mmCIF file of C-alpha atoms in Angstrom:
data_model
loop_
_atom_site.group_PDB
_atom_site.id
_atom_site.type_symbol
_atom_site.label_atom_id
_atom_site.label_comp_id
_atom_site.label_asym_id
_atom_site.label_seq_id
_atom_site.Cartn_x
_atom_site.Cartn_y
_atom_site.Cartn_z
ATOM 1 C CA MET A 1 117.396 180.064 218.397
ATOM 2 C CA ASN A 2 118.444 176.430 218.229
ATOM 3 C CA VAL A 3 121.637 175.239 219.863
ATOM 4 C CA ASP A 4 122.990 172.054 218.335
ATOM 5 C CA VAL A 5 124.694 169.654 220.721
ATOM 6 C CA THR A 6 127.067 167.158 219.153
ATOM 7 C CA ALA A 7 128.905 164.428 221.033
ATOM 8 C CA LEU A 8 132.566 164.247 220.045
ATOM 9 C CA PRO A 9 133.683 160.738 221.037
ATOM 10 C CA GLY A 10 136.907 160.805 223.020
ATOM 11 C CA ILE A 11 136.899 164.620 223.094
ATOM 12 C CA GLY A 12 133.754 165.990 224.718
ATOM 13 C CA VAL A 13 130.729 167.937 223.497
ATOM 14 C CA ARG A 14 130.321 170.636 220.858
ATOM 15 C CA LYS A 15 127.522 173.173 221.367
ATOM 16 C CA ASP A 16 126.969 175.707 218.609
ATOM 17 C CA PHE A 17 124.368 177.743 216.748
ATOM 18 C CA GLU A 18 124.052 179.617 213.489
ATOM 19 C CA VAL A 19 124.447 183.404 213.573
ATOM 20 C CA ARG A 20 122.934 185.895 211.140
ATOM 21 C CA SER A 21 126.029 185.814 208.881
ATOM 22 C CA GLY A 22 125.504 182.091 208.281
ATOM 23 C CA ARG A 23 128.521 181.024 210.345
ATOM 24 C CA ARG A 24 128.274 178.790 213.357
ATOM 25 C CA ILE A 25 129.698 179.862 216.697
ATOM 26 C CA GLY A 26 129.973 177.827 219.860
ATOM 27 C CA VAL A 27 132.124 175.972 222.327
ATOM 28 C CA VAL A 28 133.763 172.613 222.627
ATOM 29 C CA ALA A 29 133.678 171.398 226.227
ATOM 30 C CA HIS A 30 136.470 168.816 226.500
ATOM 31 C CA ARG A 31 136.210 165.813 228.791
ATOM 32 C CA ASP A 32 139.297 167.045 230.662
ATOM 33 C CA GLY A 33 137.614 170.399 231.446
ATOM 34 C CA ASP A 34 139.245 172.453 228.687
ATOM 35 C CA ILE A 35 137.013 174.844 226.751
ATOM 36 C CA ASP A 36 137.459 176.051 223.165
ATOM 37 C CA LEU A 37 135.563 178.910 221.555
ATOM 38 C CA ILE A 38 134.907 177.970 217.921
ATOM 39 C CA VAL A 39 133.827 179.864 214.811
ATOM 40 C CA SER A 40 133.072 178.044 211.557
ATOM 41 C CA LYS A 41 134.271 178.954 208.115
ATOM 42 C CA LEU A 42 131.622 180.683 206.041
ATOM 43 C CA ASP A 43 131.933 178.267 203.144
ATOM 44 C CA ASP A 44 132.286 175.079 205.260
ATOM 45 C CA LEU A 45 130.232 175.082 208.452
ATOM 46 C CA ASP A 46 131.960 171.927 209.712
ATOM 47 C CA ALA A 47 135.437 173.498 209.470
ATOM 48 C CA CYS A 48 136.784 175.972 212.021
ATOM 49 C CA ALA A 49 137.957 179.409 210.941
ATOM 50 C CA ALA A 50 139.045 179.983 214.557
ATOM 51 C CA GLN A 51 139.443 177.770 217.591
ATOM 52 C CA ILE A 52 140.473 179.656 220.710
ATOM 53 C CA PRO A 53 141.337 177.776 223.904
ATOM 54 C CA LEU A 54 139.926 179.470 227.012
ATOM 55 C CA THR A 55 140.731 178.963 230.669
ATOM 56 C CA THR A 56 137.765 178.611 233.002
ATOM 57 C CA ASP A 57 138.320 182.208 234.151
ATOM 58 C CA GLU A 58 138.480 183.479 230.568
ATOM 59 C CA ALA A 59 135.264 181.638 229.693
ATOM 60 C CA ALA A 60 133.598 183.199 232.754
ATOM 61 C CA VAL A 61 134.705 186.699 231.756
ATOM 62 C CA LEU A 62 133.425 186.145 228.216
ATOM 63 C CA ALA A 63 130.099 184.931 229.606
ATOM 64 C CA ASN A 64 129.856 188.079 231.757
ATOM 65 C CA LEU A 65 130.662 190.290 228.782
ATOM 66 C CA LEU A 66 127.937 188.651 226.728
ATOM 67 C CA GLY A 67 125.298 188.253 229.446
ATOM 68 C CA ALA A 68 125.344 191.496 231.418
ATOM 69 C CA PRO A 69 124.675 193.844 228.459
ATOM 70 C CA GLN A 70 121.542 191.863 227.577
ATOM 71 C CA LEU A 71 120.229 192.214 231.101
ATOM 72 C CA VAL A 72 121.023 195.939 231.172
ATOM 73 C CA ALA A 73 119.307 196.460 227.805
ATOM 74 C CA LYS A 74 116.207 194.616 229.059
ATOM 75 C CA LEU A 75 116.066 196.680 232.237
ATOM 76 C CA ASN A 76 116.589 199.919 230.296
ATOM 77 C CA ASP A 77 113.700 198.930 228.060
ATOM 78 C CA ASP A 78 111.555 198.165 231.102
ATOM 79 C CA HIS A 79 112.367 201.618 232.564
ATOM 80 C CA ARG A 80 111.970 203.666 229.365
ATOM 81 C CA ASP A 81 108.675 205.115 230.609
ATOM 82 C CA LEU A 82 110.259 206.174 233.917
ATOM 83 C CA PRO A 83 112.134 209.428 233.264
ATOM 84 C CA GLY A 84 115.350 209.789 235.235
ATOM 85 C CA ILE A 85 115.798 206.061 235.900
ATOM 86 C CA THR A 86 118.793 204.413 234.245
ATOM 87 C CA THR A 87 120.391 200.984 234.373
ATOM 88 C CA ARG A 88 124.136 200.512 234.154
ATOM 89 C CA GLN A 89 126.641 197.723 234.678
ATOM 90 C CA LEU A 90 129.464 198.506 237.083
ATOM 91 C CA PRO A 91 132.489 196.237 237.539
ATOM 92 C CA ILE A 92 134.248 195.156 240.686
ATOM 93 C CA GLY A 93 137.846 195.631 239.573
ATOM 94 C CA ASP A 94 140.938 193.881 240.907
ATOM 95 C CA ASP A 95 141.813 197.024 242.863
ATOM 96 C CA SER A 96 138.301 197.757 244.139
ATOM 97 C CA PRO A 97 138.140 198.275 247.897
ATOM 98 C CA TYR A 98 135.021 196.061 247.824
ATOM 99 C CA ASP A 99 136.696 192.958 246.361
ATOM 100 C CA GLY A 100 136.034 190.371 249.074
ATOM 101 C CA ARG A 101 133.574 192.574 250.969
ATOM 102 C CA THR A 102 129.796 192.425 251.187
ATOM 103 C CA LEU A 103 127.104 194.484 249.510
ATOM 104 C CA GLY A 104 126.013 195.721 252.936
ATOM 105 C CA GLU A 105 129.478 197.128 253.596
ATOM 106 C CA THR A 106 129.146 199.430 250.581
ATOM 107 C CA GLU A 107 126.083 201.139 252.098
ATOM 108 C CA MET A 108 125.281 201.725 248.430
ATOM 109 C CA ARG A 109 121.550 202.359 248.798
ATOM 110 C CA THR A 110 122.032 204.771 251.707
ATOM 111 C CA ARG A 111 124.937 206.644 250.099
ATOM 112 C CA THR A 112 123.665 206.884 246.503
ATOM 113 C CA LYS A 113 119.960 205.885 246.410
ATOM 114 C CA VAL A 114 120.752 203.295 243.698
ATOM 115 C CA SER A 115 119.765 199.630 243.793
ATOM 116 C CA ILE A 116 121.993 196.702 242.870
ATOM 117 C CA VAL A 117 119.479 194.429 241.180
ATOM 118 C CA ALA A 118 121.804 191.630 240.046
ATOM 119 C CA VAL A 119 125.393 190.448 239.926
ATOM 120 C CA MET A 120 126.897 188.601 236.963
ATOM 121 C CA ARG A 121 129.700 186.290 238.117
ATOM 122 C CA ALA A 122 131.448 183.693 235.997
ATOM 123 C CA GLY A 123 128.542 183.600 233.583
ATOM 124 C CA GLN A 124 125.989 183.082 236.359
ATOM 125 C CA LEU A 125 123.310 185.625 237.222
ATOM 126 C CA HIS A 126 122.720 186.312 240.922
ATOM 127 C CA PRO A 127 119.459 188.302 241.054
ATOM 128 C CA SER A 128 118.517 190.550 243.987
ATOM 129 C CA PRO A 129 121.676 190.063 246.054
ATOM 130 C CA GLY A 130 121.207 190.589 249.777
ATOM 131 C CA PRO A 131 123.433 192.604 252.120
ATOM 132 C CA ASP A 132 125.528 189.516 252.913
ATOM 133 C CA PHE A 133 126.433 188.899 249.232
ATOM 134 C CA THR A 134 130.246 189.035 248.957
ATOM 135 C CA PHE A 135 131.706 190.732 245.889
ATOM 136 C CA THR A 136 134.632 189.280 243.954
ATOM 137 C CA ALA A 137 136.914 190.976 241.423
ATOM 138 C CA GLY A 138 135.424 190.408 237.980
ATOM 139 C CA ASP A 139 131.809 190.716 239.137
ATOM 140 C CA LEU A 140 129.571 192.932 237.020
ATOM 141 C CA LEU A 141 126.889 194.661 239.056
ATOM 142 C CA VAL A 142 123.625 195.612 237.398
ATOM 143 C CA VAL A 143 122.602 198.858 239.066
ATOM 144 C CA VAL A 144 119.424 200.959 238.711
ATOM 145 C CA GLY A 145 119.095 204.601 239.713
ATOM 146 C CA THR A 146 119.498 208.185 238.638
ATOM 147 C CA PRO A 147 122.478 209.101 236.447
ATOM 148 C CA GLU A 148 123.973 211.031 239.383
ATOM 149 C CA GLY A 149 123.506 208.087 241.725
ATOM 150 C CA LEU A 150 125.083 205.691 239.226
ATOM 151 C CA ASP A 151 128.107 207.995 238.851
ATOM 152 C CA ALA A 152 128.460 208.098 242.645
ATOM 153 C CA ALA A 153 128.151 204.309 242.847
ATOM 154 C CA ALA A 154 130.909 203.870 240.257
ATOM 155 C CA LYS A 155 133.202 206.100 242.329
ATOM 156 C CA ILE A 156 132.422 204.187 245.521
ATOM 157 C CA LEU A 157 133.182 200.828 243.881
ATOM 158 C CA THR A 158 136.466 202.191 242.518
ATOM 159 C CA HIS A 159 137.708 204.374 245.376
ATOM 160 C CA GLY A 160 135.649 203.487 248.446
#
């Protein structure tokens, strides 16, 4: 898939691509740091049907929402020949007892036999986090294990 990058003099940079419907979707990264999500009109690809300003945090959440499911789908596909092994994404919520604490403090592997294989944070993938990796509210953990272990892990991340 080709991403077109267009300099917008005095504004910033537009990065967009064509989706299956024929529309273009992308972002405008302003020189001042602002970010706009843009969607073209179907009948005029240079005109915007929607332009949504996003804060840096909102852009990071959107990136997590779009990136983590792809990783989970890929891992599920990789594990399809391994009966009983499942991949799931688990969030670190604002009220999680592990917000600001390390992976090692969860004792996740010992308590549930699941493995945290990656963390999506602010649109960035952190593969194979070590025990000193500190979780932050908004993180999406990519976890592999049995369905029972994944259920237990979700409870631990929510309730401790």
